[in-house]
mmCIF file of C-alpha atoms in Angstrom:
data_model
loop_
_atom_site.group_PDB
_atom_site.id
_atom_site.type_symbol
_atom_site.label_atom_id
_atom_site.label_comp_id
_atom_site.label_asym_id
_atom_site.label_seq_id
_atom_site.Cartn_x
_atom_site.Cartn_y
_atom_site.Cartn_z
ATOM 1 C CA UNK A 14 0.000 0.000 0.000
ATOM 2 C CA UNK A 15 2.964 2.329 0.531
ATOM 3 C CA UNK A 16 3.685 2.841 -3.177
ATOM 4 C CA UNK A 17 5.002 6.220 -4.248
ATOM 5 C CA UNK A 18 3.829 8.808 -6.742
ATOM 6 C CA UNK A 19 5.827 9.421 -9.915
ATOM 7 C CA UNK A 20 7.253 12.766 -10.989
ATOM 8 C CA UNK A 21 4.439 13.668 -13.357
ATOM 9 C CA UNK A 22 1.860 13.046 -10.663
ATOM 10 C CA UNK A 23 3.810 15.153 -8.185
ATOM 11 C CA UNK A 24 3.628 17.986 -10.678
ATOM 12 C CA UNK A 25 -0.133 17.826 -10.596
ATOM 13 C CA UNK A 26 -1.331 18.448 -7.052
ATOM 14 C CA UNK A 27 -4.975 18.033 -7.975
ATOM 15 C CA UNK A 28 -4.395 14.588 -9.447
ATOM 16 C CA UNK A 29 -2.175 13.583 -6.539
ATOM 17 C CA UNK A 30 -4.733 14.746 -3.984
ATOM 18 C CA UNK A 31 -7.446 12.791 -5.804
ATOM 19 C CA UNK A 32 -5.292 9.654 -5.867
ATOM 20 C CA UNK A 33 -4.385 9.831 -2.183
ATOM 21 C CA UNK A 34 -8.010 10.368 -1.174
ATOM 22 C CA UNK A 35 -8.942 7.371 -3.326
ATOM 23 C CA UNK A 36 -6.360 5.221 -1.523
ATOM 24 C CA UNK A 37 -7.790 5.892 1.911
ATOM 25 C CA UNK A 38 -11.369 5.381 0.722
ATOM 26 C CA UNK A 39 -10.515 1.904 -0.585
ATOM 27 C CA UNK A 40 -9.600 0.689 2.899
ATOM 28 C CA UNK A 41 -12.138 -1.719 4.376
ATOM 29 C CA UNK A 42 -13.970 -0.924 7.604
ATOM 30 C CA UNK A 43 -11.776 -3.471 9.379
ATOM 31 C CA UNK A 44 -8.619 -1.868 7.982
ATOM 32 C CA UNK A 45 -9.879 1.568 9.037
ATOM 33 C CA UNK A 46 -10.543 0.411 12.594
ATOM 34 C CA UNK A 47 -7.215 -1.396 12.888
ATOM 35 C CA UNK A 48 -5.364 1.619 11.524
ATOM 36 C CA UNK A 49 -7.087 3.904 14.039
ATOM 37 C CA UNK A 50 -6.129 1.593 16.898
ATOM 38 C CA UNK A 51 -2.501 1.436 15.755
ATOM 39 C CA UNK A 52 -2.340 5.200 15.215
ATOM 40 C CA UNK A 53 -3.634 6.002 18.679
ATOM 41 C CA UNK A 54 -1.185 3.570 20.276
ATOM 42 C CA UNK A 55 1.630 5.482 18.577
ATOM 43 C CA UNK A 56 0.208 8.864 19.506
ATOM 44 C CA UNK A 57 0.035 7.903 23.184
ATOM 45 C CA UNK A 58 3.797 7.373 23.176
ATOM 46 C CA UNK A 59 4.655 10.788 21.759
ATOM 47 C CA UNK A 60 6.014 13.239 24.353
ATOM 48 C CA UNK A 61 4.161 16.038 22.539
ATOM 49 C CA UNK A 62 0.897 14.248 23.367
ATOM 50 C CA UNK A 63 1.790 13.004 26.843
ATOM 51 C CA UNK A 64 2.716 16.442 28.173
ATOM 52 C CA UNK A 65 -0.112 18.367 26.487
ATOM 53 C CA UNK A 66 -2.942 19.806 28.558
ATOM 54 C CA UNK A 67 -4.845 21.450 25.676
ATOM 55 C CA UNK A 68 -5.208 19.403 22.482
ATOM 56 C CA UNK A 69 -7.151 19.975 19.276
ATOM 57 C CA UNK A 70 -8.113 16.982 17.166
ATOM 58 C CA UNK A 71 -10.718 16.390 14.453
ATOM 59 C CA UNK A 72 -13.715 14.174 13.702
ATOM 60 C CA UNK A 73 -12.904 12.046 10.633
ATOM 61 C CA UNK A 74 -14.825 11.996 7.344
ATOM 62 C CA UNK A 75 -14.321 10.416 3.921
ATOM 63 C CA UNK A 76 -11.821 7.796 4.997
ATOM 64 C CA UNK A 77 -9.612 10.038 7.157
ATOM 65 C CA UNK A 78 -7.781 8.101 9.831
ATOM 66 C CA UNK A 79 -9.681 8.311 13.117
ATOM 67 C CA UNK A 80 -7.916 9.950 16.090
ATOM 68 C CA UNK A 81 -10.996 9.917 18.342
ATOM 69 C CA UNK A 82 -10.010 6.655 20.028
ATOM 70 C CA UNK A 83 -7.706 8.906 22.022
ATOM 71 C CA UNK A 84 -10.653 10.693 23.627
ATOM 72 C CA UNK A 85 -11.261 8.416 26.664
ATOM 73 C CA UNK A 86 -7.506 8.354 27.404
ATOM 74 C CA UNK A 87 -7.228 12.134 27.087
ATOM 75 C CA UNK A 88 -10.266 12.760 29.281
ATOM 76 C CA UNK A 89 -8.928 10.367 31.900
ATOM 77 C CA UNK A 90 -5.764 12.490 31.951
ATOM 78 C CA UNK A 91 -7.860 15.693 32.402
ATOM 79 C CA UNK A 92 -6.753 17.068 29.018
ATOM 80 C CA UNK A 93 -8.917 19.858 27.572
ATOM 81 C CA UNK A 94 -10.040 18.888 24.068
ATOM 82 C CA UNK A 95 -10.871 21.243 21.212
ATOM 83 C CA UNK A 96 -12.220 20.848 17.687
ATOM 84 C CA UNK A 97 -11.609 22.995 14.600
ATOM 85 C CA UNK A 98 -14.745 24.932 13.670
ATOM 86 C CA UNK A 99 -15.359 26.964 10.512
ATOM 87 C CA UNK A 100 -15.019 30.578 11.574
ATOM 88 C CA UNK A 101 -18.058 32.627 10.507
ATOM 89 C CA UNK A 102 -17.630 35.730 8.335
ATOM 90 C CA UNK A 103 -14.065 34.703 7.542
ATOM 91 C CA UNK A 104 -12.504 33.109 4.474
ATOM 92 C CA UNK A 105 -11.239 29.593 5.205
ATOM 93 C CA UNK A 106 -10.205 30.172 8.802
ATOM 94 C CA UNK A 107 -10.824 28.134 11.929
ATOM 95 C CA UNK A 108 -11.823 28.623 15.516
ATOM 96 C CA UNK A 109 -10.806 26.025 18.098
ATOM 97 C CA UNK A 110 -13.790 25.218 20.276
ATOM 98 C CA UNK A 111 -14.089 23.107 23.423
ATOM 99 C CA UNK A 112 -15.348 19.570 22.850
ATOM 100 C CA UNK A 113 -16.994 17.962 25.860
ATOM 101 C CA UNK A 114 -19.386 15.049 26.107
ATOM 102 C CA UNK A 115 -22.323 17.482 26.391
ATOM 103 C CA UNK A 116 -21.188 19.870 23.623
ATOM 104 C CA UNK A 117 -24.114 20.485 21.203
ATOM 105 C CA UNK A 118 -23.076 19.479 17.676
ATOM 106 C CA UNK A 119 -24.268 20.259 14.153
ATOM 107 C CA UNK A 120 -22.914 19.468 10.674
ATOM 108 C CA UNK A 121 -21.127 22.232 8.789
ATOM 109 C CA UNK A 122 -21.303 22.874 5.051
ATOM 110 C CA UNK A 123 -18.826 20.040 4.427
ATOM 111 C CA UNK A 124 -20.925 17.554 6.375
ATOM 112 C CA UNK A 125 -18.464 17.506 9.281
ATOM 113 C CA UNK A 126 -19.830 17.528 12.825
ATOM 114 C CA UNK A 127 -18.717 20.531 14.877
ATOM 115 C CA UNK A 128 -19.898 22.457 17.956
ATOM 116 C CA UNK A 129 -23.041 24.427 17.140
ATOM 117 C CA UNK A 130 -22.708 28.124 16.210
ATOM 118 C CA UNK A 131 -24.163 29.496 19.464
ATOM 119 C CA UNK A 132 -21.785 27.378 21.551
ATOM 120 C CA UNK A 133 -18.812 28.252 19.329
ATOM 121 C CA UNK A 134 -19.617 31.968 19.369
ATOM 122 C CA UNK A 135 -19.252 32.086 23.165
ATOM 123 C CA UNK A 136 -15.648 33.161 23.751
ATOM 124 C CA UNK A 137 -15.580 31.138 26.966
ATOM 125 C CA UNK A 138 -15.749 27.990 24.819
ATOM 126 C CA UNK A 139 -12.891 28.936 22.490
ATOM 127 C CA UNK A 140 -9.134 29.017 22.715
ATOM 128 C CA UNK A 141 -6.772 30.895 20.374
ATOM 129 C CA UNK A 142 -4.594 28.522 18.382
ATOM 130 C CA UNK A 143 -1.399 29.860 19.967
ATOM 131 C CA UNK A 144 -2.691 28.786 23.399
ATOM 132 C CA UNK A 145 -3.103 25.142 22.380
ATOM 133 C CA UNK A 146 -0.297 22.764 23.294
ATOM 134 C CA UNK A 147 -0.810 20.351 20.409
ATOM 135 C CA UNK A 148 -2.897 20.167 17.243
ATOM 136 C CA UNK A 149 -3.637 16.817 15.613
ATOM 137 C CA UNK A 150 -4.449 17.610 11.987
ATOM 138 C CA UNK A 151 -5.691 15.397 9.132
ATOM 139 C CA UNK A 152 -3.541 14.853 6.044
ATOM 140 C CA UNK A 153 -4.363 13.928 2.479
ATOM 141 C CA UNK A 154 -0.701 13.011 1.970
ATOM 142 C CA UNK A 155 2.729 13.173 3.570
ATOM 143 C CA UNK A 156 6.310 12.388 2.631
ATOM 144 C CA UNK A 157 9.472 11.163 4.342
ATOM 145 C CA UNK A 158 10.391 14.731 5.355
ATOM 146 C CA UNK A 159 7.037 15.142 7.158
ATOM 147 C CA UNK A 160 5.772 17.559 4.516
ATOM 148 C CA UNK A 161 1.989 17.724 4.372
ATOM 149 C CA UNK A 162 -0.707 17.851 1.732
ATOM 150 C CA UNK A 163 -4.086 19.024 3.030
ATOM 151 C CA UNK A 164 -7.521 19.234 1.442
ATOM 152 C CA UNK A 165 -6.532 22.316 -0.541
ATOM 153 C CA UNK A 166 -8.680 24.901 1.221
ATOM 154 C CA UNK A 167 -5.834 26.324 3.274
ATOM 155 C CA UNK A 168 -7.846 26.325 6.515
ATOM 156 C CA UNK A 169 -4.971 25.287 8.768
ATOM 157 C CA UNK A 170 -2.343 27.314 6.897
ATOM 158 C CA UNK A 171 -4.389 30.506 7.265
ATOM 159 C CA UNK A 172 -5.370 29.823 10.857
ATOM 160 C CA UNK A 173 -1.776 29.046 11.861
ATOM 161 C CA UNK A 174 -0.018 31.756 9.845
ATOM 162 C CA UNK A 175 0.961 33.416 13.160
ATOM 163 C CA UNK A 176 3.463 30.571 13.662
ATOM 164 C CA UNK A 177 5.825 32.270 11.228
ATOM 165 C CA UNK A 178 6.276 35.055 13.793
ATOM 166 C CA UNK A 179 8.022 34.949 17.201
ATOM 167 C CA UNK A 180 5.808 33.921 20.092
ATOM 168 C CA UNK A 181 4.091 30.865 21.583
ATOM 169 C CA UNK A 182 3.131 28.169 19.097
ATOM 170 C CA UNK A 183 1.482 24.753 19.360
ATOM 171 C CA UNK A 184 3.056 21.482 18.280
ATOM 172 C CA UNK A 185 1.582 20.296 14.966
ATOM 173 C CA UNK A 186 1.081 16.563 14.490
ATOM 174 C CA UNK A 187 -0.230 15.382 11.135
ATOM 175 C CA UNK A 188 -1.947 11.995 10.989
ATOM 176 C CA UNK A 189 -2.770 9.747 8.047
ATOM 177 C CA UNK A 190 -2.946 6.169 6.852
ATOM 178 C CA UNK A 191 0.399 4.699 5.798
ATOM 179 C CA UNK A 192 -0.950 4.327 2.251
ATOM 180 C CA UNK A 193 -1.048 8.130 1.998
ATOM 181 C CA UNK A 194 2.747 8.435 2.034
ATOM 182 C CA UNK A 195 4.631 9.445 -1.128
ATOM 183 C CA UNK A 196 8.328 9.989 -1.809
ATOM 184 C CA UNK A 197 8.156 13.774 -1.963
ATOM 185 C CA UNK A 198 5.537 16.513 -1.929
ATOM 186 C CA UNK A 199 5.712 19.980 -3.479
ATOM 187 C CA UNK A 200 6.164 22.674 -0.817
ATOM 188 C CA UNK A 201 4.404 26.015 -1.099
ATOM 189 C CA UNK A 202 5.622 29.234 0.579
ATOM 190 C CA UNK A 203 2.453 29.448 2.679
ATOM 191 C CA UNK A 204 2.668 25.868 4.020
ATOM 192 C CA UNK A 205 2.997 25.694 7.804
ATOM 193 C CA UNK A 206 5.444 22.844 8.537
ATOM 194 C CA UNK A 207 4.576 19.944 10.809
ATOM 195 C CA UNK A 208 6.597 18.875 13.822
ATOM 196 C CA UNK A 209 5.775 15.207 13.323
ATOM 197 C CA UNK A 210 3.635 12.880 11.204
ATOM 198 C CA UNK A 211 2.062 9.774 12.715
ATOM 199 C CA UNK A 212 0.486 6.977 10.719
ATOM 200 C CA UNK A 213 -0.700 3.504 11.637
ATOM 201 C CA UNK A 214 2.785 2.111 10.897
ATOM 202 C CA UNK A 215 5.340 4.851 11.596
ATOM 203 C CA UNK A 216 6.384 8.159 13.093
ATOM 204 C CA UNK A 217 8.067 10.648 10.728
ATOM 205 C CA UNK A 218 9.929 13.757 11.862
ATOM 206 C CA UNK A 219 11.504 16.375 9.609
ATOM 207 C CA UNK A 220 15.270 16.374 9.420
ATOM 208 C CA UNK A 221 16.561 19.497 11.138
ATOM 209 C CA UNK A 222 19.063 21.524 9.166
ATOM 210 C CA UNK A 223 21.514 24.166 10.333
#
C-alpha cells in the first residue's frame, strides 16, 4: 500500500490529492478500525501528546484516519479537548472550540460535525490557536520529510499563519494512513510545517538543518 507517486503526478497536485483520497477510501472498515487503533497507540507514546494539557483533534470523514479513540484516554488524563470549527464571516479560517461530552453538535457545510454556532460563538468555549499545546491535523498526503498535503482549502495554513512570527506556538502533528505516504511533496511558501507525522505504521519527523 505504501507505493510512491511518480514525478508527473507530483507535478499535478490536484491529481495527486485525488489519488491519495482514493487510496484511503478503498480501505475496508476493518482496515480503518485497525489503523485507528494502531495510530492512537503510537500517539500515546509521543512526548508532545503526553505532556499536552490542551489538544485539538478532528472528527474524521471520507476515509480520514480516526484519532478519536484517544478521547477516553485524554479525558482520563484531564486534558482539555478542542475541535476545529469553521469561523463565521471569515474566508477559510478556523476557531478552536471546546469539545466535551455534552457539547451540542451540528454538521457544517462540508458535512463535518462541529460544535453548534451558538456554543462556538461564546468566547468562553474557544481558545486561540497559539494557546493550544498540540494540534492533531488530518492529512491527504505526507512524505518522508514530514511535509503535508491538506484538502486544498488552506484552513490550517491561514489559521496558523501566526506561527511564522516569534511567540508561543502549538506542536503540529499530522496523521494519516500509511498508504497516503509518497516519496516527496511539493512545498508552497504558505505551508505551515509539521513537527511530526504519525500513521498507523510509523512516526516521521523532519530532518533538522543548520
